[in-house]
Tab-separated table of C-alpha atoms in Angstrom:
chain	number	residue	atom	x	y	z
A	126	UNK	CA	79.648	28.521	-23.658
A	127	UNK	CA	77.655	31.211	-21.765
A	128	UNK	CA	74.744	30.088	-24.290
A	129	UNK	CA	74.589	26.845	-22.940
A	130	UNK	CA	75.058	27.521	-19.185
A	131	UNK	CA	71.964	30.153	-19.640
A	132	UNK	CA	70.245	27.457	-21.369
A	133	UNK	CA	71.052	24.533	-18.179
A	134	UNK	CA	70.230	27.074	-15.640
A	135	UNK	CA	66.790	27.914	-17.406
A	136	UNK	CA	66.264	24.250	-17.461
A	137	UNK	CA	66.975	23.836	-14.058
A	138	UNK	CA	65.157	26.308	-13.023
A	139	UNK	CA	61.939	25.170	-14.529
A	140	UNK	CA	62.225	21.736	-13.524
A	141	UNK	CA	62.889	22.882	-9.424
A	142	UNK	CA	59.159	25.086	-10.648
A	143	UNK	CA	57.365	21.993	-11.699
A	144	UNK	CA	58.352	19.995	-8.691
A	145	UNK	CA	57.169	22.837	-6.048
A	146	UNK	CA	54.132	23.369	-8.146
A	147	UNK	CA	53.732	19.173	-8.034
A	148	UNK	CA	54.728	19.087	-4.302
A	149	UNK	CA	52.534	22.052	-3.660
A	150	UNK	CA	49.087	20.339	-5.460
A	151	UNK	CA	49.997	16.987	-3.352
A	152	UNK	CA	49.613	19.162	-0.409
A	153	UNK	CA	46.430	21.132	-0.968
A	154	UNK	CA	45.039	17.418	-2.282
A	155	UNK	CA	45.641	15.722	0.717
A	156	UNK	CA	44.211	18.570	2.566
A	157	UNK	CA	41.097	18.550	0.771
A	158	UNK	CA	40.761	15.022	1.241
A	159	UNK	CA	41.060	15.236	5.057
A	160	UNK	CA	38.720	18.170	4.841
A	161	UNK	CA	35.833	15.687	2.974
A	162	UNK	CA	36.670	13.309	5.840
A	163	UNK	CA	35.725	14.753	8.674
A	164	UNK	CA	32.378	16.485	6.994
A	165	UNK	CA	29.481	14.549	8.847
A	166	UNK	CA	27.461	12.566	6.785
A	167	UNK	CA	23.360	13.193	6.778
A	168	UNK	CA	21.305	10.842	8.760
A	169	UNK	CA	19.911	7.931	6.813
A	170	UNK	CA	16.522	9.602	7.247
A	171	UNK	CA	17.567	12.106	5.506
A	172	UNK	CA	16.489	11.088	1.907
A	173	UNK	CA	13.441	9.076	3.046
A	174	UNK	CA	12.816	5.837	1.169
A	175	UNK	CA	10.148	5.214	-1.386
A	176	UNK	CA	7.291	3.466	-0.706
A	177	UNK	CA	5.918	0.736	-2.904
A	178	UNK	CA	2.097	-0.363	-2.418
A	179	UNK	CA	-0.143	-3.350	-4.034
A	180	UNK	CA	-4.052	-2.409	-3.903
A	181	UNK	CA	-5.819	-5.780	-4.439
A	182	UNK	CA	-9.566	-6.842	-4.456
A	183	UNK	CA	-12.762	-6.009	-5.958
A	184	UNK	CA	-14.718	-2.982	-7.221
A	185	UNK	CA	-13.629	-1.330	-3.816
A	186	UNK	CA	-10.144	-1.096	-4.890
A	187	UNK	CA	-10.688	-0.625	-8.617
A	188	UNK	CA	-12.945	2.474	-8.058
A	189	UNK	CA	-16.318	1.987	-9.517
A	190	UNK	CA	-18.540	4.902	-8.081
A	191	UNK	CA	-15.466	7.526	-8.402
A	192	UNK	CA	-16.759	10.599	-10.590
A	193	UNK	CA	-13.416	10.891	-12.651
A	194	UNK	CA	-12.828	7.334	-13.053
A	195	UNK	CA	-9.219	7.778	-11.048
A	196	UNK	CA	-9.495	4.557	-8.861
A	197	UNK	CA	-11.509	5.240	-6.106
A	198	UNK	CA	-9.498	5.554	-2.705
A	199	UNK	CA	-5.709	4.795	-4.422
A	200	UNK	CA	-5.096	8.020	-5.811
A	201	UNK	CA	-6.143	10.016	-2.424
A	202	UNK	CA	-3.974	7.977	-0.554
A	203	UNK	CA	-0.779	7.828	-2.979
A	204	UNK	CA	-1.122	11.851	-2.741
A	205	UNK	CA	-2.006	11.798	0.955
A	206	UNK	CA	1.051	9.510	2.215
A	207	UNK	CA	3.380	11.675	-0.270
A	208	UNK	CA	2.612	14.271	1.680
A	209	UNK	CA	4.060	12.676	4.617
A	210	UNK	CA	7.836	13.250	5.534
A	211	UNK	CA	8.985	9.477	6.427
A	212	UNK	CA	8.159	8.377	2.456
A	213	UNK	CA	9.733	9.783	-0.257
A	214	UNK	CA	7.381	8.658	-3.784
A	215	UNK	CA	5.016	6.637	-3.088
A	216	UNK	CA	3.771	4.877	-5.970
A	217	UNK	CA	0.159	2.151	-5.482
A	218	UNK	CA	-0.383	-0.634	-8.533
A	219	UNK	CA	-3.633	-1.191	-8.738
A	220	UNK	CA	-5.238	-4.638	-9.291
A	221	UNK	CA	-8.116	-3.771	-8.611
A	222	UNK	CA	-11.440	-5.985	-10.614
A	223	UNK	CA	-14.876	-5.097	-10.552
A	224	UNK	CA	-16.821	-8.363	-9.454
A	225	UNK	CA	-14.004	-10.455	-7.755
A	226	UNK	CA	-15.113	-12.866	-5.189
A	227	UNK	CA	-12.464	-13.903	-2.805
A	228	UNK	CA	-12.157	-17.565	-4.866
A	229	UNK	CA	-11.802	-15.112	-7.990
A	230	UNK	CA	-8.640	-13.199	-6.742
A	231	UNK	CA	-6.939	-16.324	-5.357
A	232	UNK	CA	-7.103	-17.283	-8.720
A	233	UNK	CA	-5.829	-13.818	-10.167
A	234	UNK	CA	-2.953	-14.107	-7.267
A	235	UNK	CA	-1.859	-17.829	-8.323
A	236	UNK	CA	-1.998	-17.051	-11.735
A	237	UNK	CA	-0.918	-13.791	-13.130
A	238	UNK	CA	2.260	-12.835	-13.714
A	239	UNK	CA	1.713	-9.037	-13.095
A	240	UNK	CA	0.409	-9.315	-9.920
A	241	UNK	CA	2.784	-11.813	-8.564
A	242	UNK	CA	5.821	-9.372	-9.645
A	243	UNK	CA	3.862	-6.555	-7.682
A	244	UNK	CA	3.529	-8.344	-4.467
A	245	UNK	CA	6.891	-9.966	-4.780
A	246	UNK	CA	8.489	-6.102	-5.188
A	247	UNK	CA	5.881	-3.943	-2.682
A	248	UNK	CA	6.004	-2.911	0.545
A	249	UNK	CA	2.303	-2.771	1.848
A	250	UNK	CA	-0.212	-4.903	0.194
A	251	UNK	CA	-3.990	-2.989	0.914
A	252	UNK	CA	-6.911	-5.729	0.187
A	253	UNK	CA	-10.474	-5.347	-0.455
A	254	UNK	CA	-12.481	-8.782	-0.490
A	255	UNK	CA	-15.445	-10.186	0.650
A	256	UNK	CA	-18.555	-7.890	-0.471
A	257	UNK	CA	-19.196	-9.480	-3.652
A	258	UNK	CA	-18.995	-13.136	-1.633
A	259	UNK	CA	-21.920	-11.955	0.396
A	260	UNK	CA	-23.638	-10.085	-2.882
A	261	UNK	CA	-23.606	-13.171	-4.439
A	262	UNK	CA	-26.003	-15.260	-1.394
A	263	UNK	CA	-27.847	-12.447	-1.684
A	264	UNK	CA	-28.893	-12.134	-5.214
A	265	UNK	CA	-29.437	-15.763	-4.899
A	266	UNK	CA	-32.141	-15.625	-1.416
A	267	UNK	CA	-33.191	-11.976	-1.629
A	268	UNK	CA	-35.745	-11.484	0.156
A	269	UNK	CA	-36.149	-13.834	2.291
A	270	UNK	CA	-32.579	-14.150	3.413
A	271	UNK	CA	-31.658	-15.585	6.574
A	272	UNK	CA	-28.557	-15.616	8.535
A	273	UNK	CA	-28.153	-18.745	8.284
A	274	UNK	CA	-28.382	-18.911	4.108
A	275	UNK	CA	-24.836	-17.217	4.523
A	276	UNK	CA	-22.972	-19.545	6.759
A	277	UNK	CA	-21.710	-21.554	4.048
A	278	UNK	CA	-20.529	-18.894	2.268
A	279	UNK	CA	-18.579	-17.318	5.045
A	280	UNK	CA	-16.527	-20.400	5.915
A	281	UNK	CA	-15.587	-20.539	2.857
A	282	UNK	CA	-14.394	-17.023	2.434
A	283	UNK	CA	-12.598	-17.396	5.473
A	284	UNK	CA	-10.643	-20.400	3.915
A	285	UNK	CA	-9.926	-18.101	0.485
A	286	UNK	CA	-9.033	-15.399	2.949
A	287	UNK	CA	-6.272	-17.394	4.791
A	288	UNK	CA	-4.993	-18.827	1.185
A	289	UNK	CA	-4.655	-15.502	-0.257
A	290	UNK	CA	-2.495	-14.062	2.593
A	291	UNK	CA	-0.450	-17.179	2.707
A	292	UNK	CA	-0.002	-17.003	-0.993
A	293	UNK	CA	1.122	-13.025	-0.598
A	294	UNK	CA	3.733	-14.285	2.362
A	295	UNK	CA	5.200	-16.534	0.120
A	296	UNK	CA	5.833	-14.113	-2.532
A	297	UNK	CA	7.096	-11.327	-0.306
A	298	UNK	CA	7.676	-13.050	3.335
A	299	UNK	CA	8.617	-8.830	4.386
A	300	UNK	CA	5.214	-7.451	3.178
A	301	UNK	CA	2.761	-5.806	5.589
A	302	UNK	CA	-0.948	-6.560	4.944
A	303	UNK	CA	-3.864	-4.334	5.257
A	304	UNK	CA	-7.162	-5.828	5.242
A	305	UNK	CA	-10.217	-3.636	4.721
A	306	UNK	CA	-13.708	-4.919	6.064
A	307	UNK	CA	-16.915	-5.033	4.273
A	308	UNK	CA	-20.312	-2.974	4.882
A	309	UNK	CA	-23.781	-2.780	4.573
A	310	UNK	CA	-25.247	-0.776	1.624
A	311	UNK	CA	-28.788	-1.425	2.136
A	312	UNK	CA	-29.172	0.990	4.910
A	313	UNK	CA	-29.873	3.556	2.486
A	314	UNK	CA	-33.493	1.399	1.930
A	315	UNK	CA	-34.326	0.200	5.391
A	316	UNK	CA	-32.394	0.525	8.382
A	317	UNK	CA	-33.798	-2.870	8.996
A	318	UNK	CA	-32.771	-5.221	6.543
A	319	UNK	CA	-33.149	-8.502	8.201
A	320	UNK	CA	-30.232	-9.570	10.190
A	321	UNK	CA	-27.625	-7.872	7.293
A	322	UNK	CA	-26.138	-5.914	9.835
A	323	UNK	CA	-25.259	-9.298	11.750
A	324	UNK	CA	-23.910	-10.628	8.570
A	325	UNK	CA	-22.240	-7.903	7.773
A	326	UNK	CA	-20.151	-8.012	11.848
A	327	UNK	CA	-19.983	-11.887	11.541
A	328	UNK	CA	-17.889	-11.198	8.121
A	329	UNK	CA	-16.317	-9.071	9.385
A	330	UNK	CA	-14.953	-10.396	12.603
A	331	UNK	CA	-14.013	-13.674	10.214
A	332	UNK	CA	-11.809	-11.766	8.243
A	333	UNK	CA	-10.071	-9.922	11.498
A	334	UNK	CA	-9.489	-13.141	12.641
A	335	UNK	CA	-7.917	-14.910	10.313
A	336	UNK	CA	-5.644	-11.821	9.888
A	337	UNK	CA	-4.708	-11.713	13.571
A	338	UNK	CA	-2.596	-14.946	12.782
A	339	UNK	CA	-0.070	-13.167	10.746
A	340	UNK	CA	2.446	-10.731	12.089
A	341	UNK	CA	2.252	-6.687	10.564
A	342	UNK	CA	-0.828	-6.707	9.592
A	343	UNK	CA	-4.137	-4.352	9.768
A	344	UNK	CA	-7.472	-4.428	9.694
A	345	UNK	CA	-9.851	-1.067	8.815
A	346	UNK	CA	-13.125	-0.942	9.544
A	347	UNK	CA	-15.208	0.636	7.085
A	348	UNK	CA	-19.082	-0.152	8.422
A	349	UNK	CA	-19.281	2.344	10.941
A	350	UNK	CA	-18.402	5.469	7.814
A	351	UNK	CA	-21.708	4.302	6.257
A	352	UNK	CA	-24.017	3.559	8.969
A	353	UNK	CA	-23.477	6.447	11.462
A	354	UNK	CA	-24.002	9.555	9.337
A	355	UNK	CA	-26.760	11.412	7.244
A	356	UNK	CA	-24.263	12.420	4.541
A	357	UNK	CA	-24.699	10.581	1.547
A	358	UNK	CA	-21.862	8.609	0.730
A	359	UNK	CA	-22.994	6.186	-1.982
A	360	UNK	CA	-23.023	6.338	-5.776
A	361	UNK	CA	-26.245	6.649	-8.067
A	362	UNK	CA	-25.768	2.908	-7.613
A	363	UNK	CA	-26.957	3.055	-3.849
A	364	UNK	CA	-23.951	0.264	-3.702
A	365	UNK	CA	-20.232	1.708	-4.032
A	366	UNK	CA	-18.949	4.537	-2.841
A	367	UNK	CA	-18.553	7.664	-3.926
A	368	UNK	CA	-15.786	10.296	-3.812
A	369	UNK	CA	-16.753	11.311	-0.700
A	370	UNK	CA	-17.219	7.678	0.416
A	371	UNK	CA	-13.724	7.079	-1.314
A	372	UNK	CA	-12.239	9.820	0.613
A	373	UNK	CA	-13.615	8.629	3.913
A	374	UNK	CA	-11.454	4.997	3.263
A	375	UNK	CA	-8.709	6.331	2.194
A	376	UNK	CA	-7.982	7.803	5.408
A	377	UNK	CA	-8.995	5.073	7.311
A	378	UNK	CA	-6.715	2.448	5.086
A	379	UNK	CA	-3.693	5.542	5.243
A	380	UNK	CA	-3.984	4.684	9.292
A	381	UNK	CA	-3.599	1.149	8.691
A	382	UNK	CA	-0.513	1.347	6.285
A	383	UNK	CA	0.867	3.901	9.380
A	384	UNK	CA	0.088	1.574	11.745
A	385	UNK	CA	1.730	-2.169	9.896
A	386	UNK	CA	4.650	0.269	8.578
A	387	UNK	CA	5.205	1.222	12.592
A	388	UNK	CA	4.892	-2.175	13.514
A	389	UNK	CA	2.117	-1.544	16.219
A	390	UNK	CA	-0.076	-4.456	14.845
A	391	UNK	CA	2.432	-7.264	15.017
A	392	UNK	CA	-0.303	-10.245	15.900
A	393	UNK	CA	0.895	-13.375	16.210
A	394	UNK	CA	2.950	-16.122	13.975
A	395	UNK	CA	3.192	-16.201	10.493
C-alpha cells in the first residue's frame, strides 16, 4: 500500500512538472512573439531593387571599336550604375547588331522572340539607331552629297523611329526609353565635310522629336563628345568609337537612364 501511494504521488508530481514547464514555454512564446512585433521593420529602400536594362540598335550598342570585344558602352555602364546605391544588380541584354538600319531593327523587334521577352521583362530600354540610315545615302552619293540627297531618308527614319517605340510600349507599356543621337565621324578628315554637320543636327533633332511624344523618355546627345575635343576618340576605323569614345557614352546614356528612372523627362502623351 505505501508502494503504490509513493508511486501516485510520483506521478502526480511529474504531471503538475510538465504542466508548469508547458504553461511556462506558452509564456516565454507569447512573449517572444510580442517582442518580434513591435521590432520596426527596414524601409523598403532598404534592399534596393534590381534593375533590368534592354540595349538595342546598331554597331553602337553591340561594341565594334571596343579593344576587348566586351560590348562597347554596356559593360561600363552595368558596372557604373551598380555602383550606385538606389539599384541593387543591374543586369543590360544586349541586342546589339552591327549594320542595323532603323527598318532592320523594326524588323528584329517584330520578329524575334528573344528580344520581345527582353523588352516585355526590362526596365529601361537604351537605343542606338540612325547612323547606318545616313551611312547608307552616303555610300550611295559620296562625294558629292547634298543635303538634300538625305531628306528622303530621314523621313523615313523618323517613321521607323516612331514604329519602333510604339512597338516597345506595347510590349512593356511601364518601360522608360533612352534614345541616343547620332554623330559625325568625318571630322577626323575635314572639319568641312559639306553640310554633314547639318545632317547630322537635322537627324538628330528628328529623332528628339519624335521621342518628345512619349512620356519617360531621354534623349543623349553624343555629337558634341566627338566634335569639341583633340583627344582621339575613334577606332583604327576612323568610324566607331573606341574605349575611350565608349566610356565617354556611357556616362552620358547613365544620365539619361537617371534622368527617365527619376521621372524628370516625362514629355507628353503616350
Amino acid at each position: 500500500m505505501k508502494k503504490l501511494r509513493k508511486l501516485l504521488l510520483m506521478i502526480v508530481s511529474s504531471s503538475l512538472m510538465i504542466m508548469t514547464g508547458c504553461q511556462y514555454s506558452s509564456a516565454e512564446q507569447e512573449k517572444r512573439e510580442i517582442e518580434l512585433s513591435d521590432k520596426k521593420l527596414p524601409d523598403e529602400d532598404f534592399l534596393p531593387e534590381p534593375l533590368n536594362i534592354v540595349s538595342l540598335g546598331d554597331s553602337l550598342t553591340q561594341g565594334v571599336g571596343d579593344s576587348q570585344d566586351l560590348g562597347g558602352y554596356v559593360p561600363i555602364l552595368e558596372d557604373s550604375l551598380e555602383e550606385r546605391t538606389e539599384f541593387g544588380e543591374v543586369n543590360i541584354l544586349n541586342y546589339g547588331k552591327r549594320g542595323n538600319r532603323s527598318d532592320q531593327l523594326l524588323k528584329r523587334i517584330k520578329e524575334e522572340e528573344e528580344i520581345r521577352t527582353a523588352i516585355a521583362s526590362s526596365d529601361v530600354a537604351v537605343i542606338t539607331i540612325g547612323g547606318n540610315d545616313v551611312m547608307k545615302v552616303v555610300k550611295s552619293t559620296f562625294p558629292s552629297m547634298t543635303f538634300e540627297n538625305f531628306e528622303g531618308a530621314r523621313l523615313n527614319y523618323e517613321e521607323k523611329l516612331a514604329t519602333i517605340l510604339s512597338d516597345i510600349r506595347e510590349l512593356n507599356p511601364d518601360i522608360s526609353i533612352v534614345l541616343m543621337g547620332i554623330y559625325n565621324p568625318f571630322f577626323i578628315f575635314s572639319a568641312d565635310v559639306k553640310e554633314m554637320k547639318m545632317i547630322v543636327e537635322t537627324w538628330n533633332a528628328s529623332g528628339e522629336a519624335i521621342l518628345n511624344d512619349y512620356e519617360d523618355t531621354a534623349f543623349v546627345e553624343v555629337a558634341d563628345i566627338f566634335r569639341q575635343t583633340d583627344q582621339n576618340l575613334l577606332h583604327t576605323d576612323y568610324f566607331h568609337p573606341n574605349d575611350d569614345g565608349y566610356s565617354l557614352i556611357a556616362e552620358r546614356i547613365e544620365k539619361g537612364v537617371i534622368e527617365v528612372l527619376d521621372g524628370g523627362s516625362s514629355q507628353g502623351d503616350d
